[in-house]
Amino acid sequence: MVNEPDWAPRSLVALLAVTGVAMLAIGILIGRYLLPASSAPVARAPVEPVGSAQPDAEASTAVVPRPSDGSTSRPGTSPPQTPATATPAGRPLPGMPTRTNEFGIPVGYPHTEAGAISACGNYVAAYSFARNREPSRIHAVLTSISETTVVSKLANRIIEVDKKNSTSYGATSINDPKISFNSRILGFEVQQKTLDTVTVSIWSSASFGAYENTDVNLLPQARWGTDICAVTWFNNDWKITDANDGPGGPVITERAAEGYQRFTYVGGPGS
């Protein structure tokens, strides 16, 4: 990666130190968000008490394609007929997972395009969850949702970039209480599809930074970016075959953000 003069969000977590300037990238694997230039739009994350607890992965919601839009139509082509959280009468939500695995990750998707979209959204959320990224845990997490041939490559990449980020922010881990690492899945756009392989661009927002930092550039900041998730139908479920950086942005204020279909959130604590 090269030094970029302007902020350019990326999709995975990485950090570059070029000519003494730290540039952060937040996301899944390699790097979604560079620290902004002065002209870049920035949303400051609220300062929370040091040591605030992160939600348990098993209590998190699942995402599925919004039922009223159709899996791949763009906004405006198929106006929603029902609220995003409602189930159309007599029909199940599209792409619903049937169970959670040992890590609380939704699995067991239908062999449909909607099932592949749901899988990508939930898998991106799963390995963007800080606790799942611990070196002692990430290989097993990815093994549970990926084809075996890609597990080591993705896991080692996550471990390496998380190590660089935490060290650069004076922490021992991205799970250090001083670190803000929080990601939310927002929407999707299907890029390629066949009967057994689907590639989806997952749009999300995340915060990364260090609380109570004297350097304003290292305080928690919110960014938007995309991750490219490829899944294949394997052993009666959708499995990750690749995950990588997508284009930066779009930020929530850009018209391009309207091009991403919305997810429906289901489940959660007490459900």
mmCIF file of C-alpha atoms in Angstrom:
data_model
loop_
_atom_site.group_PDB
_atom_site.id
_atom_site.type_symbol
_atom_site.label_atom_id
_atom_site.label_comp_id
_atom_site.label_asym_id
_atom_site.label_seq_id
_atom_site.Cartn_x
_atom_site.Cartn_y
_atom_site.Cartn_z
ATOM 1 C CA MET A 1 0.000 0.000 0.000
ATOM 2 C CA VAL A 2 1.262 3.480 -0.725
ATOM 3 C CA ASN A 3 0.964 6.710 1.176
ATOM 4 C CA GLU A 4 -2.193 8.490 0.019
ATOM 5 C CA PRO A 5 -2.454 12.283 0.438
ATOM 6 C CA ASP A 6 -6.176 12.220 1.218
ATOM 7 C CA TRP A 7 -8.237 10.016 3.472
ATOM 8 C CA ALA A 8 -9.296 6.850 1.667
ATOM 9 C CA PRO A 9 -11.342 4.334 3.634
ATOM 10 C CA ARG A 10 -10.534 0.684 3.154
ATOM 11 C CA SER A 11 -12.133 -2.495 4.280
ATOM 12 C CA LEU A 12 -9.901 -4.322 6.694
ATOM 13 C CA VAL A 13 -7.875 -3.376 9.749
ATOM 14 C CA ALA A 14 -4.367 -2.218 8.964
ATOM 15 C CA LEU A 15 -1.985 0.521 9.842
ATOM 16 C CA LEU A 16 0.794 2.113 7.824
ATOM 17 C CA ALA A 17 3.630 4.222 9.174
ATOM 18 C CA VAL A 18 5.016 6.242 6.291
ATOM 19 C CA THR A 19 7.575 9.010 6.822
ATOM 20 C CA GLY A 20 6.633 9.095 10.482
ATOM 21 C CA VAL A 21 2.892 9.645 9.896
ATOM 22 C CA ALA A 22 0.585 6.961 11.260
ATOM 23 C CA MET A 23 -2.329 6.164 8.973
ATOM 24 C CA LEU A 24 -5.052 3.875 10.248
ATOM 25 C CA ALA A 25 -7.243 1.522 8.305
ATOM 26 C CA ILE A 26 -10.162 -0.205 9.960
ATOM 27 C CA GLY A 27 -12.257 -3.115 8.841
ATOM 28 C CA ILE A 28 -11.907 -6.817 8.423
ATOM 29 C CA LEU A 29 -8.531 -7.876 7.109
ATOM 30 C CA ILE A 30 -6.227 -5.342 5.513
ATOM 31 C CA GLY A 31 -7.387 -1.792 6.052
ATOM 32 C CA ARG A 32 -10.502 0.229 5.508
ATOM 33 C CA TYR A 33 -9.970 3.646 7.043
ATOM 34 C CA LEU A 34 -6.938 5.868 6.822
ATOM 35 C CA LEU A 35 -6.709 8.668 9.320
ATOM 36 C CA PRO A 36 -8.294 11.670 7.613
ATOM 37 C CA ALA A 37 -6.664 14.614 5.955
ATOM 38 C CA SER A 38 -7.916 17.988 7.118
ATOM 39 C CA SER A 39 -10.502 18.155 4.331
ATOM 40 C CA ALA A 40 -11.934 14.699 4.959
ATOM 41 C CA PRO A 41 -15.360 14.265 6.558
ATOM 42 C CA VAL A 42 -14.938 12.983 10.090
ATOM 43 C CA ALA A 43 -17.468 11.752 12.610
ATOM 44 C CA ARG A 44 -16.071 11.662 16.120
ATOM 45 C CA ALA A 45 -17.059 8.662 18.168
ATOM 46 C CA PRO A 46 -18.385 9.549 21.627
ATOM 47 C CA VAL A 47 -15.868 9.070 24.390
ATOM 48 C CA GLU A 48 -16.843 6.128 26.556
ATOM 49 C CA PRO A 49 -15.446 5.128 29.950
ATOM 50 C CA VAL A 50 -12.231 3.158 29.737
ATOM 51 C CA GLY A 51 -12.981 -0.522 30.162
ATOM 52 C CA SER A 52 -16.531 -0.364 28.847
ATOM 53 C CA ALA A 53 -17.712 -3.835 27.980
ATOM 54 C CA GLN A 54 -18.198 -5.039 24.415
ATOM 55 C CA PRO A 55 -21.380 -6.937 23.565
ATOM 56 C CA ASP A 56 -21.209 -10.707 23.573
ATOM 57 C CA ALA A 57 -21.002 -12.150 20.064
ATOM 58 C CA GLU A 58 -23.690 -14.687 20.893
ATOM 59 C CA ALA A 59 -26.122 -11.885 21.764
ATOM 60 C CA SER A 60 -25.660 -10.022 18.477
ATOM 61 C CA THR A 61 -28.324 -9.842 15.826
ATOM 62 C CA ALA A 62 -28.248 -11.546 12.451
ATOM 63 C CA VAL A 63 -28.716 -9.738 9.153
ATOM 64 C CA VAL A 64 -30.730 -10.837 6.128
ATOM 65 C CA PRO A 65 -31.645 -9.013 2.899
ATOM 66 C CA ARG A 66 -34.559 -6.657 3.327
ATOM 67 C CA PRO A 67 -37.563 -8.685 2.156
ATOM 68 C CA SER A 68 -39.457 -6.033 0.259
ATOM 69 C CA ASP A 69 -36.633 -4.822 -1.983
ATOM 70 C CA GLY A 70 -35.582 -8.007 -3.738
ATOM 71 C CA SER A 71 -32.053 -9.260 -3.232
ATOM 72 C CA THR A 72 -30.289 -7.253 -5.892
ATOM 73 C CA SER A 73 -32.516 -4.365 -6.993
ATOM 74 C CA ARG A 74 -31.248 -0.855 -6.363
ATOM 75 C CA PRO A 75 -33.204 1.698 -4.335
ATOM 76 C CA GLY A 76 -36.079 3.195 -6.280
ATOM 77 C CA THR A 77 -36.577 0.195 -8.553
ATOM 78 C CA SER A 78 -38.725 -1.737 -6.110
ATOM 79 C CA PRO A 79 -40.224 0.493 -3.410
ATOM 80 C CA PRO A 80 -40.524 -1.134 0.018
ATOM 81 C CA GLN A 81 -44.003 -2.323 0.834
ATOM 82 C CA THR A 82 -43.366 -3.348 4.438
ATOM 83 C CA PRO A 83 -41.225 -2.003 7.298
ATOM 84 C CA ALA A 84 -37.624 -3.206 7.321
ATOM 85 C CA THR A 85 -38.174 -5.236 10.468
ATOM 86 C CA ALA A 86 -41.455 -6.824 9.387
ATOM 87 C CA THR A 87 -41.946 -10.258 7.863
ATOM 88 C CA PRO A 88 -44.256 -10.198 4.819
ATOM 89 C CA ALA A 89 -47.476 -12.047 5.570
ATOM 90 C CA GLY A 90 -47.154 -15.754 4.872
ATOM 91 C CA ARG A 91 -43.508 -15.554 3.810
ATOM 92 C CA PRO A 92 -40.305 -16.123 5.786
ATOM 93 C CA LEU A 93 -37.539 -13.545 5.652
ATOM 94 C CA PRO A 94 -35.220 -14.227 2.706
ATOM 95 C CA GLY A 95 -31.881 -15.868 3.439
ATOM 96 C CA MET A 96 -32.613 -16.616 7.081
ATOM 97 C CA PRO A 97 -29.937 -18.675 8.895
ATOM 98 C CA THR A 98 -31.272 -21.692 10.732
ATOM 99 C CA ARG A 99 -28.887 -21.894 13.696
ATOM 100 C CA THR A 100 -25.760 -20.447 15.298
ATOM 101 C CA ASN A 101 -22.437 -22.247 15.595
ATOM 102 C CA GLU A 102 -20.200 -22.613 18.638
ATOM 103 C CA PHE A 103 -19.054 -18.989 18.291
ATOM 104 C CA GLY A 104 -22.565 -17.574 18.136
ATOM 105 C CA ILE A 105 -22.243 -16.912 14.397
ATOM 106 C CA PRO A 106 -25.419 -17.445 12.339
ATOM 107 C CA VAL A 107 -24.963 -20.375 9.919
ATOM 108 C CA GLY A 108 -27.162 -22.799 8.010
ATOM 109 C CA TYR A 109 -28.309 -20.657 5.087
ATOM 110 C CA PRO A 110 -30.573 -21.585 2.180
ATOM 111 C CA HIS A 111 -28.956 -22.341 -1.176
ATOM 112 C CA THR A 112 -30.176 -19.057 -2.660
ATOM 113 C CA GLU A 113 -28.781 -15.655 -3.541
ATOM 114 C CA ALA A 114 -30.440 -14.201 -0.445
ATOM 115 C CA GLY A 115 -28.792 -16.915 1.641
ATOM 116 C CA ALA A 116 -25.373 -15.986 0.254
ATOM 117 C CA ILE A 117 -25.987 -12.290 0.972
ATOM 118 C CA SER A 118 -26.999 -13.088 4.546
ATOM 119 C CA ALA A 119 -23.926 -15.277 4.995
ATOM 120 C CA CYS A 120 -21.562 -12.544 3.825
ATOM 121 C CA GLY A 121 -23.181 -9.926 6.045
ATOM 122 C CA ASN A 122 -23.044 -12.101 9.133
ATOM 123 C CA TYR A 123 -19.553 -13.442 8.429
ATOM 124 C CA VAL A 124 -18.141 -9.947 7.934
ATOM 125 C CA ALA A 125 -19.767 -8.926 11.217
ATOM 126 C CA ALA A 126 -18.332 -12.009 12.933
ATOM 127 C CA TYR A 127 -14.687 -11.427 12.108
ATOM 128 C CA SER A 128 -15.024 -7.690 12.578
ATOM 129 C CA PHE A 129 -15.940 -8.426 16.215
ATOM 130 C CA ALA A 130 -12.870 -7.655 18.327
ATOM 131 C CA ARG A 131 -13.057 -10.690 20.612
ATOM 132 C CA ASN A 132 -13.205 -13.034 17.623
ATOM 133 C CA ARG A 133 -9.974 -11.510 16.306
ATOM 134 C CA GLU A 134 -7.829 -12.619 19.246
ATOM 135 C CA PRO A 135 -4.896 -14.705 17.890
ATOM 136 C CA SER A 136 -5.952 -17.642 20.044
ATOM 137 C CA ARG A 137 -9.468 -17.556 18.581
ATOM 138 C CA ILE A 138 -9.432 -16.246 15.001
ATOM 139 C CA HIS A 139 -8.306 -19.481 13.287
ATOM 140 C CA ALA A 140 -11.118 -21.429 14.893
ATOM 141 C CA VAL A 141 -13.662 -18.712 14.120
ATOM 142 C CA LEU A 142 -12.699 -18.639 10.443
ATOM 143 C CA THR A 143 -12.586 -22.433 10.265
ATOM 144 C CA SER A 144 -16.238 -22.475 11.299
ATOM 145 C CA ILE A 145 -17.355 -20.217 8.410
ATOM 146 C CA SER A 146 -14.741 -20.621 5.654
ATOM 147 C CA GLU A 147 -13.378 -23.198 3.262
ATOM 148 C CA THR A 148 -10.335 -24.778 4.867
ATOM 149 C CA THR A 149 -7.959 -23.652 2.104
ATOM 150 C CA VAL A 150 -8.346 -19.950 2.943
ATOM 151 C CA VAL A 151 -8.411 -20.049 6.750
ATOM 152 C CA SER A 152 -4.699 -19.617 7.421
ATOM 153 C CA LYS A 153 -4.276 -16.828 4.874
ATOM 154 C CA LEU A 154 -7.135 -14.752 6.290
ATOM 155 C CA ALA A 155 -6.359 -15.489 9.941
ATOM 156 C CA ASN A 156 -2.672 -14.625 9.657
ATOM 157 C CA ARG A 157 -3.500 -11.394 7.875
ATOM 158 C CA ILE A 158 -5.875 -10.351 10.642
ATOM 159 C CA ILE A 159 -3.351 -11.210 13.351
ATOM 160 C CA GLU A 160 -0.607 -9.208 11.646
ATOM 161 C CA VAL A 161 -2.587 -6.030 11.035
ATOM 162 C CA ASP A 162 -4.194 -6.085 14.480
ATOM 163 C CA LYS A 163 -0.751 -6.383 16.030
ATOM 164 C CA LYS A 164 0.463 -3.347 14.071
ATOM 165 C CA ASN A 165 -2.588 -1.308 15.014
ATOM 166 C CA SER A 166 -2.511 -2.077 18.717
ATOM 167 C CA THR A 167 1.232 -1.423 18.957
ATOM 168 C CA SER A 168 0.918 1.910 17.174
ATOM 169 C CA TYR A 169 -1.760 2.984 19.641
ATOM 170 C CA GLY A 170 0.249 1.950 22.673
ATOM 171 C CA ALA A 171 -1.871 -1.106 23.418
ATOM 172 C CA THR A 172 -1.127 -4.800 23.756
ATOM 173 C CA SER A 173 -4.228 -5.856 21.806
ATOM 174 C CA ILE A 174 -7.189 -4.378 19.952
ATOM 175 C CA ASN A 175 -9.166 -5.706 22.920
ATOM 176 C CA ASP A 176 -7.280 -3.358 25.260
ATOM 177 C CA PRO A 177 -9.842 -1.234 27.189
ATOM 178 C CA LYS A 178 -8.258 1.953 25.821
ATOM 179 C CA ILE A 179 -9.007 0.913 22.226
ATOM 180 C CA SER A 180 -12.270 1.696 20.467
ATOM 181 C CA PHE A 181 -12.964 -0.934 17.809
ATOM 182 C CA ASN A 182 -16.621 -1.079 16.857
ATOM 183 C CA SER A 183 -18.114 -2.087 13.512
ATOM 184 C CA ARG A 184 -21.675 -2.100 12.164
ATOM 185 C CA ILE A 185 -22.906 -3.728 8.956
ATOM 186 C CA LEU A 186 -25.111 -1.351 6.954
ATOM 187 C CA GLY A 187 -25.899 -2.664 3.478
ATOM 188 C CA PHE A 188 -24.950 -4.781 0.497
ATOM 189 C CA GLU A 189 -24.601 -4.908 -3.270
ATOM 190 C CA VAL A 190 -24.234 -8.153 -5.232
ATOM 191 C CA GLN A 191 -21.289 -8.029 -7.632
ATOM 192 C CA GLN A 192 -21.212 -11.492 -9.182
ATOM 193 C CA LYS A 193 -23.316 -14.606 -8.851
ATOM 194 C CA THR A 194 -23.699 -18.139 -10.123
ATOM 195 C CA LEU A 195 -25.680 -21.018 -8.675
ATOM 196 C CA ASP A 196 -22.901 -21.934 -6.239
ATOM 197 C CA THR A 197 -20.721 -18.818 -5.928
ATOM 198 C CA VAL A 198 -21.695 -15.269 -4.968
ATOM 199 C CA THR A 199 -19.557 -12.160 -4.439
ATOM 200 C CA VAL A 200 -21.055 -9.384 -2.332
ATOM 201 C CA SER A 201 -19.887 -5.880 -1.464
ATOM 202 C CA ILE A 202 -20.692 -5.284 2.203
ATOM 203 C CA TRP A 203 -21.000 -1.638 3.263
ATOM 204 C CA SER A 204 -20.302 -0.861 6.899
ATOM 205 C CA SER A 205 -19.274 1.782 9.394
ATOM 206 C CA ALA A 206 -16.624 1.400 12.058
ATOM 207 C CA SER A 207 -14.776 3.269 14.760
ATOM 208 C CA PHE A 208 -11.146 2.787 15.674
ATOM 209 C CA GLY A 209 -8.909 4.814 17.934
ATOM 210 C CA ALA A 210 -7.613 5.232 21.457
ATOM 211 C CA TYR A 211 -9.632 6.904 24.185
ATOM 212 C CA GLU A 212 -8.091 9.773 26.144
ATOM 213 C CA ASN A 213 -5.316 10.276 23.600
ATOM 214 C CA THR A 214 -3.362 13.520 23.523
ATOM 215 C CA ASP A 215 -3.002 13.236 19.735
ATOM 216 C CA VAL A 216 -6.366 14.203 18.256
ATOM 217 C CA ASN A 217 -5.665 12.129 15.145
ATOM 218 C CA LEU A 218 -5.540 8.974 17.270
ATOM 219 C CA LEU A 219 -8.854 9.500 19.043
ATOM 220 C CA PRO A 220 -11.748 7.240 17.984
ATOM 221 C CA GLN A 221 -13.162 8.285 14.638
ATOM 222 C CA ALA A 222 -15.973 6.873 12.525
ATOM 223 C CA ARG A 223 -15.500 5.859 8.895
ATOM 224 C CA TRP A 224 -17.419 4.095 6.141
ATOM 225 C CA GLY A 225 -16.099 1.506 3.731
ATOM 226 C CA THR A 226 -16.795 -1.699 1.839
ATOM 227 C CA ASP A 227 -15.587 -5.270 2.124
ATOM 228 C CA ILE A 228 -15.687 -7.765 -0.734
ATOM 229 C CA CYS A 229 -16.913 -11.150 0.477
ATOM 230 C CA ALA A 230 -16.980 -14.233 -1.758
ATOM 231 C CA VAL A 231 -18.844 -17.357 -0.661
ATOM 232 C CA THR A 232 -19.271 -20.799 -2.218
ATOM 233 C CA TRP A 233 -21.908 -23.454 -1.550
ATOM 234 C CA PHE A 234 -20.006 -26.209 0.250
ATOM 235 C CA ASN A 235 -21.179 -28.980 2.601
ATOM 236 C CA ASN A 236 -24.754 -27.675 2.521
ATOM 237 C CA ASP A 237 -23.911 -24.118 3.548
ATOM 238 C CA TRP A 238 -22.297 -20.932 2.241
ATOM 239 C CA LYS A 239 -18.586 -20.734 3.121
ATOM 240 C CA ILE A 240 -16.098 -17.911 2.693
ATOM 241 C CA THR A 241 -13.668 -18.442 -0.172
ATOM 242 C CA ASP A 242 -12.222 -14.932 -0.171
ATOM 243 C CA ALA A 243 -12.507 -11.641 1.710
ATOM 244 C CA ASN A 244 -10.671 -8.488 0.832
ATOM 245 C CA ASP A 245 -10.704 -4.704 0.609
ATOM 246 C CA GLY A 246 -13.451 -3.007 -1.346
ATOM 247 C CA PRO A 247 -13.560 0.601 -2.511
ATOM 248 C CA GLY A 248 -13.518 3.279 0.168
ATOM 249 C CA GLY A 249 -16.785 4.861 1.270
ATOM 250 C CA PRO A 250 -19.339 5.927 0.415
ATOM 251 C CA VAL A 251 -19.895 8.096 3.462
ATOM 252 C CA ILE A 252 -23.457 8.304 4.675
ATOM 253 C CA THR A 253 -23.928 11.786 3.200
ATOM 254 C CA GLU A 254 -23.064 10.730 -0.368
ATOM 255 C CA ARG A 255 -25.749 9.851 -2.920
ATOM 256 C CA ALA A 256 -23.760 6.696 -3.718
ATOM 257 C CA ALA A 257 -24.693 5.373 -0.282
ATOM 258 C CA GLU A 258 -28.261 5.018 -1.535
ATOM 259 C CA GLY A 259 -27.041 2.377 -3.987
ATOM 260 C CA TYR A 260 -26.638 -0.198 -1.234
ATOM 261 C CA GLN A 261 -29.618 -2.350 -0.315
ATOM 262 C CA ARG A 262 -30.486 -2.450 3.360
ATOM 263 C CA PHE A 263 -30.253 -5.404 5.661
ATOM 264 C CA THR A 264 -33.002 -6.459 8.022
ATOM 265 C CA TYR A 265 -31.823 -7.126 11.584
ATOM 266 C CA VAL A 266 -33.310 -10.131 13.337
ATOM 267 C CA GLY A 267 -32.680 -11.817 16.672
ATOM 268 C CA GLY A 268 -30.679 -10.374 19.506
ATOM 269 C CA PRO A 269 -30.774 -10.641 23.290
ATOM 270 C CA GLY A 270 -33.808 -12.421 24.594
ATOM 271 C CA SER A 271 -34.993 -13.540 21.161
#
